[in-house]
Amino acid sequence: MELRIDFPELPGEMDLAALRRGLDEVLEDDGWLLASGQEGERGFVELELEDEKINPKYGIMAVKAYLQRAGFDPKTTIELAGTPVGIYE
């Protein structure tokens, strides 16, 4: 299952590499990075969540919790199956 994160800006002193490392730690073996990019302040990260061995909802909840703890802008969204949802919803 693909999950896309779209952010208007990164919090504090975080850079895209730090975000990618943080997501890698949170997901461990339950997901992996597909793509990422940044243009100006805006950017995105695309992940593949493991859905054959573990329910992907745990990966989704872990990603949302990580983004909230890191202080991401409320306009940051995660998109599943073409439907974007705010990370604080």
PDB file of N, CA and C in Angstrom:
ATOM      1  N   MET A   1       0.845  -1.163   0.000  1.00  0.00           N
ATOM      2  CA  MET A   1       0.000   0.000   0.000  1.00  0.00           C
ATOM      3  C   MET A   1       0.899   1.237   0.000  1.00  0.00           C
ATOM      4  N   GLU A   2       0.634   2.139  -0.950  1.00  0.00           N
ATOM      5  CA  GLU A   2       1.432   3.359  -1.030  1.00  0.00           C
ATOM      6  C   GLU A   2       0.848   4.457  -0.149  1.00  0.00           C
ATOM      7  N   LEU A   3       1.714   5.190   0.488  1.00  0.00           N
ATOM      8  CA  LEU A   3       1.353   6.328   1.323  1.00  0.00           C
ATOM      9  C   LEU A   3       2.215   7.500   0.877  1.00  0.00           C
ATOM     10  N   ARG A   4       1.581   8.640   0.660  1.00  0.00           N
ATOM     11  CA  ARG A   4       2.315   9.842   0.248  1.00  0.00           C
ATOM     12  C   ARG A   4       2.123  10.914   1.306  1.00  0.00           C
ATOM     13  N   ILE A   5       3.211  11.553   1.681  1.00  0.00           N
ATOM     14  CA  ILE A   5       3.191  12.663   2.616  1.00  0.00           C
ATOM     15  C   ILE A   5       3.505  13.930   1.821  1.00  0.00           C
ATOM     16  N   ASP A   6       2.643  14.927   1.909  1.00  0.00           N
ATOM     17  CA  ASP A   6       2.888  16.230   1.292  1.00  0.00           C
ATOM     18  C   ASP A   6       2.987  17.261   2.405  1.00  0.00           C
ATOM     19  N   PHE A   7       4.077  18.009   2.418  1.00  0.00           N
ATOM     20  CA  PHE A   7       4.265  19.009   3.472  1.00  0.00           C
ATOM     21  C   PHE A   7       4.557  20.380   2.872  1.00  0.00           C
ATOM     22  N   PRO A   8       3.998  21.448   3.509  1.00  0.00           N
ATOM     23  CA  PRO A   8       4.270  22.802   3.025  1.00  0.00           C
ATOM     24  C   PRO A   8       5.663  23.284   3.413  1.00  0.00           C
ATOM     25  N   GLU A   9       6.187  22.747   4.506  1.00  0.00           N
ATOM     26  CA  GLU A   9       7.542  23.062   4.962  1.00  0.00           C
ATOM     27  C   GLU A   9       7.948  22.055   6.019  1.00  0.00           C
ATOM     28  N   LEU A  10       9.241  21.917   6.215  1.00  0.00           N
ATOM     29  CA  LEU A  10       9.752  21.023   7.251  1.00  0.00           C
ATOM     30  C   LEU A  10       9.852  21.794   8.565  1.00  0.00           C
ATOM     31  N   PRO A  11       9.618  21.135   9.690  1.00  0.00           N
ATOM     32  CA  PRO A  11       9.683  21.831  10.973  1.00  0.00           C
ATOM     33  C   PRO A  11      11.126  22.147  11.397  1.00  0.00           C
ATOM     34  N   GLY A  12      11.280  23.277  12.064  1.00  0.00           N
ATOM     35  CA  GLY A  12      12.567  23.640  12.664  1.00  0.00           C
ATOM     36  C   GLY A  12      13.745  23.519  11.731  1.00  0.00           C
ATOM     37  N   GLU A  13      14.776  22.853  12.219  1.00  0.00           N
ATOM     38  CA  GLU A  13      16.023  22.672  11.475  1.00  0.00           C
ATOM     39  C   GLU A  13      16.065  21.361  10.688  1.00  0.00           C
ATOM     40  N   MET A  14      14.938  20.666  10.619  1.00  0.00           N
ATOM     41  CA  MET A  14      14.895  19.377   9.918  1.00  0.00           C
ATOM     42  C   MET A  14      15.115  19.579   8.415  1.00  0.00           C
ATOM     43  N   ASP A  15      15.869  18.663   7.811  1.00  0.00           N
ATOM     44  CA  ASP A  15      15.996  18.647   6.360  1.00  0.00           C
ATOM     45  C   ASP A  15      15.377  17.356   5.829  1.00  0.00           C
ATOM     46  N   LEU A  16      15.296  17.234   4.515  1.00  0.00           N
ATOM     47  CA  LEU A  16      14.644  16.078   3.901  1.00  0.00           C
ATOM     48  C   LEU A  16      15.333  14.770   4.287  1.00  0.00           C
ATOM     49  N   ALA A  17      16.648  14.782   4.383  1.00  0.00           N
ATOM     50  CA  ALA A  17      17.388  13.565   4.770  1.00  0.00           C
ATOM     51  C   ALA A  17      17.017  13.136   6.181  1.00  0.00           C
ATOM     52  N   ALA A  18      16.850  14.097   7.093  1.00  0.00           N
ATOM     53  CA  ALA A  18      16.471  13.770   8.476  1.00  0.00           C
ATOM     54  C   ALA A  18      15.059  13.197   8.526  1.00  0.00           C
ATOM     55  N   LEU A  19      14.156  13.753   7.728  1.00  0.00           N
ATOM     56  CA  LEU A  19      12.796  13.221   7.658  1.00  0.00           C
ATOM     57  C   LEU A  19      12.825  11.783   7.170  1.00  0.00           C
ATOM     58  N   ARG A  20      13.579  11.529   6.127  1.00  0.00           N
ATOM     59  CA  ARG A  20      13.670  10.175   5.589  1.00  0.00           C
ATOM     60  C   ARG A  20      14.237   9.198   6.624  1.00  0.00           C
ATOM     61  N   ARG A  21      15.280   9.605   7.338  1.00  0.00           N
ATOM     62  CA  ARG A  21      15.857   8.742   8.393  1.00  0.00           C
ATOM     63  C   ARG A  21      14.828   8.466   9.482  1.00  0.00           C
ATOM     64  N   GLY A  22      14.115   9.504   9.896  1.00  0.00           N
ATOM     65  CA  GLY A  22      13.102   9.341  10.943  1.00  0.00           C
ATOM     66  C   GLY A  22      12.005   8.379  10.534  1.00  0.00           C
ATOM     67  N   LEU A  23      11.529   8.501   9.310  1.00  0.00           N
ATOM     68  CA  LEU A  23      10.494   7.594   8.830  1.00  0.00           C
ATOM     69  C   LEU A  23      11.018   6.169   8.723  1.00  0.00           C
ATOM     70  N   ASP A  24      12.262   6.021   8.307  1.00  0.00           N
ATOM     71  CA  ASP A  24      12.873   4.697   8.215  1.00  0.00           C
ATOM     72  C   ASP A  24      12.926   4.035   9.594  1.00  0.00           C
ATOM     73  N   GLU A  25      13.280   4.807  10.610  1.00  0.00           N
ATOM     74  CA  GLU A  25      13.336   4.271  11.980  1.00  0.00           C
ATOM     75  C   GLU A  25      11.955   3.887  12.479  1.00  0.00           C
ATOM     76  N   VAL A  26      10.963   4.720  12.205  1.00  0.00           N
ATOM     77  CA  VAL A  26       9.599   4.461  12.666  1.00  0.00           C
ATOM     78  C   VAL A  26       9.035   3.203  12.020  1.00  0.00           C
ATOM     79  N   LEU A  27       9.272   3.039  10.725  1.00  0.00           N
ATOM     80  CA  LEU A  27       8.688   1.909  10.004  1.00  0.00           C
ATOM     81  C   LEU A  27       9.470   0.615  10.149  1.00  0.00           C
ATOM     82  N   GLU A  28      10.747   0.686  10.455  1.00  0.00           N
ATOM     83  CA  GLU A  28      11.613  -0.490  10.548  1.00  0.00           C
ATOM     84  C   GLU A  28      11.414  -1.382   9.325  1.00  0.00           C
ATOM     85  N   ASP A  29      10.878  -2.592   9.511  1.00  0.00           N
ATOM     86  CA  ASP A  29      10.663  -3.521   8.394  1.00  0.00           C
ATOM     87  C   ASP A  29       9.235  -3.473   7.859  1.00  0.00           C
ATOM     88  N   ASP A  30       8.429  -2.515   8.342  1.00  0.00           N
ATOM     89  CA  ASP A  30       7.019  -2.448   7.964  1.00  0.00           C
ATOM     90  C   ASP A  30       6.753  -1.509   6.792  1.00  0.00           C
ATOM     91  N   GLY A  31       7.810  -0.953   6.199  1.00  0.00           N
ATOM     92  CA  GLY A  31       7.640  -0.073   5.061  1.00  0.00           C
ATOM     93  C   GLY A  31       8.982   0.433   4.579  1.00  0.00           C
ATOM     94  N   TRP A  32       8.996   1.046   3.396  1.00  0.00           N
ATOM     95  CA  TRP A  32      10.245   1.547   2.851  1.00  0.00           C
ATOM     96  C   TRP A  32       9.971   2.749   1.962  1.00  0.00           C
ATOM     97  N   LEU A  33      10.986   3.543   1.749  1.00  0.00           N
ATOM     98  CA  LEU A  33      10.915   4.749   0.949  1.00  0.00           C
ATOM     99  C   LEU A  33      10.873   4.411  -0.529  1.00  0.00           C
ATOM    100  N   LEU A  34       9.972   5.069  -1.260  1.00  0.00           N
ATOM    101  CA  LEU A  34       9.902   4.927  -2.711  1.00  0.00           C
ATOM    102  C   LEU A  34      10.500   6.143  -3.411  1.00  0.00           C
ATOM    103  N   ALA A  35      10.129   7.332  -2.949  1.00  0.00           N
ATOM    104  CA  ALA A  35      10.596   8.565  -3.589  1.00  0.00           C
ATOM    105  C   ALA A  35      10.429   9.722  -2.615  1.00  0.00           C
ATOM    106  N   SER A  36      11.183  10.781  -2.863  1.00  0.00           N
ATOM    107  CA  SER A  36      11.028  12.005  -2.090  1.00  0.00           C
ATOM    108  C   SER A  36      11.559  13.156  -2.913  1.00  0.00           C
ATOM    109  N   GLY A  37      11.130  14.342  -2.565  1.00  0.00           N
ATOM    110  CA  GLY A  37      11.602  15.518  -3.266  1.00  0.00           C
ATOM    111  C   GLY A  37      11.179  16.779  -2.550  1.00  0.00           C
ATOM    112  N   GLN A  38      11.845  17.848  -2.889  1.00  0.00           N
ATOM    113  CA  GLN A  38      11.540  19.126  -2.276  1.00  0.00           C
ATOM    114  C   GLN A  38      11.823  20.230  -3.280  1.00  0.00           C
ATOM    115  N   GLU A  39      10.899  21.170  -3.369  1.00  0.00           N
ATOM    116  CA  GLU A  39      11.068  22.341  -4.223  1.00  0.00           C
ATOM    117  C   GLU A  39      10.760  23.549  -3.356  1.00  0.00           C
ATOM    118  N   GLY A  40      11.786  24.334  -3.043  1.00  0.00           N
ATOM    119  CA  GLY A  40      11.606  25.418  -2.078  1.00  0.00           C
ATOM    120  C   GLY A  40      11.336  24.804  -0.722  1.00  0.00           C
ATOM    121  N   GLU A  41      10.309  25.261  -0.069  1.00  0.00           N
ATOM    122  CA  GLU A  41       9.937  24.718   1.244  1.00  0.00           C
ATOM    123  C   GLU A  41       9.042  23.484   1.121  1.00  0.00           C
ATOM    124  N   ARG A  42       8.230  23.413   0.079  1.00  0.00           N
ATOM    125  CA  ARG A  42       7.275  22.322  -0.114  1.00  0.00           C
ATOM    126  C   ARG A  42       7.990  21.035  -0.507  1.00  0.00           C
ATOM    127  N   GLY A  43       7.392  19.911  -0.127  1.00  0.00           N
ATOM    128  CA  GLY A  43       7.991  18.652  -0.521  1.00  0.00           C
ATOM    129  C   GLY A  43       7.050  17.480  -0.318  1.00  0.00           C
ATOM    130  N   PHE A  44       7.566  16.303  -0.627  1.00  0.00           N
ATOM    131  CA  PHE A  44       6.782  15.078  -0.493  1.00  0.00           C
ATOM    132  C   PHE A  44       7.706  13.907  -0.186  1.00  0.00           C
ATOM    133  N   VAL A  45       7.113  12.863   0.363  1.00  0.00           N
ATOM    134  CA  VAL A  45       7.780  11.577   0.554  1.00  0.00           C
ATOM    135  C   VAL A  45       6.750  10.512   0.208  1.00  0.00           C
ATOM    136  N   GLU A  46       7.144   9.540  -0.579  1.00  0.00           N
ATOM    137  CA  GLU A  46       6.274   8.407  -0.897  1.00  0.00           C
ATOM    138  C   GLU A  46       6.861   7.153  -0.259  1.00  0.00           C
ATOM    139  N   LEU A  47       5.993   6.407   0.405  1.00  0.00           N
ATOM    140  CA  LEU A  47       6.391   5.185   1.105  1.00  0.00           C
ATOM    141  C   LEU A  47       5.547   4.026   0.631  1.00  0.00           C
ATOM    142  N   GLU A  48       6.099   2.845   0.726  1.00  0.00           N
ATOM    143  CA  GLU A  48       5.346   1.606   0.524  1.00  0.00           C
ATOM    144  C   GLU A  48       5.215   0.966   1.895  1.00  0.00           C
ATOM    145  N   LEU A  49       3.971   0.715   2.320  1.00  0.00           N
ATOM    146  CA  LEU A  49       3.740   0.066   3.608  1.00  0.00           C
ATOM    147  C   LEU A  49       3.507  -1.423   3.387  1.00  0.00           C
ATOM    148  N   GLU A  50       4.157  -2.230   4.188  1.00  0.00           N
ATOM    149  CA  GLU A  50       3.989  -3.684   4.140  1.00  0.00           C
ATOM    150  C   GLU A  50       2.532  -4.004   4.436  1.00  0.00           C
ATOM    151  N   ASP A  51       1.887  -4.783   3.587  1.00  0.00           N
ATOM    152  CA  ASP A  51       0.495  -5.135   3.840  1.00  0.00           C
ATOM    153  C   ASP A  51       0.233  -6.637   3.720  1.00  0.00           C
ATOM    154  N   GLU A  52       1.298  -7.405   3.508  1.00  0.00           N
ATOM    155  CA  GLU A  52       1.113  -8.851   3.410  1.00  0.00           C
ATOM    156  C   GLU A  52       1.318  -9.545   4.755  1.00  0.00           C
ATOM    157  N   LYS A  53       2.240  -9.029   5.564  1.00  0.00           N
ATOM    158  CA  LYS A  53       2.550  -9.666   6.848  1.00  0.00           C
ATOM    159  C   LYS A  53       1.917  -8.936   8.023  1.00  0.00           C
ATOM    160  N   ILE A  54       1.641  -7.654   7.857  1.00  0.00           N
ATOM    161  CA  ILE A  54       1.135  -6.840   8.959  1.00  0.00           C
ATOM    162  C   ILE A  54       0.082  -5.887   8.416  1.00  0.00           C
ATOM    163  N   ASN A  55      -0.910  -5.574   9.227  1.00  0.00           N
ATOM    164  CA  ASN A  55      -1.953  -4.645   8.824  1.00  0.00           C
ATOM    165  C   ASN A  55      -1.332  -3.267   8.617  1.00  0.00           C
ATOM    166  N   PRO A  56      -1.521  -2.641   7.447  1.00  0.00           N
ATOM    167  CA  PRO A  56      -0.874  -1.353   7.176  1.00  0.00           C
ATOM    168  C   PRO A  56      -1.369  -0.221   8.063  1.00  0.00           C
ATOM    169  N   LYS A  57      -2.495  -0.404   8.764  1.00  0.00           N
ATOM    170  CA  LYS A  57      -2.980   0.674   9.625  1.00  0.00           C
ATOM    171  C   LYS A  57      -1.971   0.994  10.724  1.00  0.00           C
ATOM    172  N   TYR A  58      -1.181   0.015  11.142  1.00  0.00           N
ATOM    173  CA  TYR A  58      -0.172   0.279  12.170  1.00  0.00           C
ATOM    174  C   TYR A  58       0.930   1.181  11.627  1.00  0.00           C
ATOM    175  N   GLY A  59       1.313   0.977  10.373  1.00  0.00           N
ATOM    176  CA  GLY A  59       2.296   1.848   9.739  1.00  0.00           C
ATOM    177  C   GLY A  59       1.750   3.252   9.554  1.00  0.00           C
ATOM    178  N   ILE A  60       0.487   3.361   9.158  1.00  0.00           N
ATOM    179  CA  ILE A  60      -0.154   4.660   8.976  1.00  0.00           C
ATOM    180  C   ILE A  60      -0.193   5.413  10.301  1.00  0.00           C
ATOM    181  N   MET A  61      -0.603   4.735  11.359  1.00  0.00           N
ATOM    182  CA  MET A  61      -0.666   5.378  12.680  1.00  0.00           C
ATOM    183  C   MET A  61       0.722   5.792  13.145  1.00  0.00           C
ATOM    184  N   ALA A  62       1.728   4.966  12.903  1.00  0.00           N
ATOM    185  CA  ALA A  62       3.094   5.292  13.310  1.00  0.00           C
ATOM    186  C   ALA A  62       3.617   6.515  12.567  1.00  0.00           C
ATOM    187  N   VAL A  63       3.331   6.597  11.270  1.00  0.00           N
ATOM    188  CA  VAL A  63       3.774   7.746  10.467  1.00  0.00           C
ATOM    189  C   VAL A  63       3.080   9.019  10.944  1.00  0.00           C
ATOM    190  N   LYS A  64       1.756   8.963  11.153  1.00  0.00           N
ATOM    191  CA  LYS A  64       1.026  10.142  11.631  1.00  0.00           C
ATOM    192  C   LYS A  64       1.566  10.606  12.977  1.00  0.00           C
ATOM    193  N   ALA A  65       1.786   9.672  13.887  1.00  0.00           N
ATOM    194  CA  ALA A  65       2.298  10.029  15.214  1.00  0.00           C
ATOM    195  C   ALA A  65       3.686  10.661  15.105  1.00  0.00           C
ATOM    196  N   TYR A  66       4.538  10.125  14.253  1.00  0.00           N
ATOM    197  CA  TYR A  66       5.878  10.686  14.062  1.00  0.00           C
ATOM    198  C   TYR A  66       5.792  12.123  13.554  1.00  0.00           C
ATOM    199  N   LEU A  67       4.956  12.366  12.545  1.00  0.00           N
ATOM    200  CA  LEU A  67       4.822  13.703  11.977  1.00  0.00           C
ATOM    201  C   LEU A  67       4.273  14.692  13.003  1.00  0.00           C
ATOM    202  N   GLN A  68       3.327  14.247  13.817  1.00  0.00           N
ATOM    203  CA  GLN A  68       2.772  15.114  14.863  1.00  0.00           C
ATOM    204  C   GLN A  68       3.827  15.452  15.911  1.00  0.00           C
ATOM    205  N   ARG A  69       4.558  14.444  16.381  1.00  0.00           N
ATOM    206  CA  ARG A  69       5.601  14.680  17.398  1.00  0.00           C
ATOM    207  C   ARG A  69       6.700  15.593  16.869  1.00  0.00           C
ATOM    208  N   ALA A  70       7.010  15.479  15.593  1.00  0.00           N
ATOM    209  CA  ALA A  70       8.067  16.290  14.994  1.00  0.00           C
ATOM    210  C   ALA A  70       7.622  17.735  14.767  1.00  0.00           C
ATOM    211  N   GLY A  71       6.331  18.017  14.940  1.00  0.00           N
ATOM    212  CA  GLY A  71       5.833  19.378  14.819  1.00  0.00           C
ATOM    213  C   GLY A  71       5.552  19.841  13.404  1.00  0.00           C
ATOM    214  N   PHE A  72       5.121  18.921  12.539  1.00  0.00           N
ATOM    215  CA  PHE A  72       4.814  19.302  11.165  1.00  0.00           C
ATOM    216  C   PHE A  72       3.607  20.235  11.122  1.00  0.00           C
ATOM    217  N   ASP A  73       3.607  21.100  10.127  1.00  0.00           N
ATOM    218  CA  ASP A  73       2.538  22.061   9.885  1.00  0.00           C
ATOM    219  C   ASP A  73       1.198  21.330   9.774  1.00  0.00           C
ATOM    220  N   PRO A  74       0.117  21.882  10.326  1.00  0.00           N
ATOM    221  CA  PRO A  74      -1.202  21.244  10.221  1.00  0.00           C
ATOM    222  C   PRO A  74      -1.691  21.056   8.781  1.00  0.00           C
ATOM    223  N   LYS A  75      -1.109  21.759   7.833  1.00  0.00           N
ATOM    224  CA  LYS A  75      -1.495  21.591   6.428  1.00  0.00           C
ATOM    225  C   LYS A  75      -0.824  20.378   5.786  1.00  0.00           C
ATOM    226  N   THR A  76       0.041  19.701   6.527  1.00  0.00           N
ATOM    227  CA  THR A  76       0.680  18.475   6.036  1.00  0.00           C
ATOM    228  C   THR A  76      -0.388  17.399   5.894  1.00  0.00           C
ATOM    229  N   THR A  77      -0.336  16.670   4.785  1.00  0.00           N
ATOM    230  CA  THR A  77      -1.313  15.602   4.558  1.00  0.00           C
ATOM    231  C   THR A  77      -0.619  14.282   4.270  1.00  0.00           C
ATOM    232  N   ILE A  78      -1.338  13.206   4.555  1.00  0.00           N
ATOM    233  CA  ILE A  78      -0.941  11.884   4.085  1.00  0.00           C
ATOM    234  C   ILE A  78      -2.035  11.438   3.119  1.00  0.00           C
ATOM    235  N   GLU A  79      -1.625  10.792   2.046  1.00  0.00           N
ATOM    236  CA  GLU A  79      -2.576  10.381   1.024  1.00  0.00           C
ATOM    237  C   GLU A  79      -2.529   8.873   0.854  1.00  0.00           C
ATOM    238  N   LEU A  80      -3.703   8.272   0.938  1.00  0.00           N
ATOM    239  CA  LEU A  80      -3.872   6.841   0.722  1.00  0.00           C
ATOM    240  C   LEU A  80      -4.945   6.653  -0.339  1.00  0.00           C
ATOM    241  N   ALA A  81      -4.670   5.875  -1.338  1.00  0.00           N
ATOM    242  CA  ALA A  81      -5.642   5.582  -2.399  1.00  0.00           C
ATOM    243  C   ALA A  81      -6.242   6.858  -2.982  1.00  0.00           C
ATOM    244  N   GLY A  82      -5.411   7.883  -3.131  1.00  0.00           N
ATOM    245  CA  GLY A  82      -5.856   9.115  -3.767  1.00  0.00           C
ATOM    246  C   GLY A  82      -6.645  10.062  -2.875  1.00  0.00           C
ATOM    247  N   THR A  83      -6.755   9.751  -1.586  1.00  0.00           N
ATOM    248  CA  THR A  83      -7.508  10.606  -0.663  1.00  0.00           C
ATOM    249  C   THR A  83      -6.578  11.226   0.361  1.00  0.00           C
ATOM    250  N   PRO A  84      -6.325  12.541   0.286  1.00  0.00           N
ATOM    251  CA  PRO A  84      -5.471  13.182   1.275  1.00  0.00           C
ATOM    252  C   PRO A  84      -6.232  13.443   2.584  1.00  0.00           C
ATOM    253  N   VAL A  85      -5.528  13.238   3.703  1.00  0.00           N
ATOM    254  CA  VAL A  85      -6.089  13.459   5.025  1.00  0.00           C
ATOM    255  C   VAL A  85      -5.067  14.224   5.846  1.00  0.00           C
ATOM    256  N   GLY A  86      -5.517  15.213   6.595  1.00  0.00           N
ATOM    257  CA  GLY A  86      -4.613  15.970   7.458  1.00  0.00           C
ATOM    258  C   GLY A  86      -4.016  15.084   8.529  1.00  0.00           C
ATOM    259  N   ILE A  87      -2.795  15.390   8.930  1.00  0.00           N
ATOM    260  CA  ILE A  87      -2.131  14.534   9.920  1.00  0.00           C
ATOM    261  C   ILE A  87      -2.694  14.715  11.323  1.00  0.00           C
ATOM    262  N   TYR A  88      -3.478  15.770  11.540  1.00  0.00           N
ATOM    263  CA  TYR A  88      -4.094  15.979  12.861  1.00  0.00           C
ATOM    264  C   TYR A  88      -5.575  15.600  12.880  1.00  0.00           C
ATOM    265  N   GLU A  89      -6.060  14.979  11.800  1.00  0.00           N
ATOM    266  CA  GLU A  89      -7.470  14.555  11.733  1.00  0.00           C
ATOM    267  C   GLU A  89      -7.619  13.158  12.274  1.00  0.00           C
TER     268      GLU A  89
END
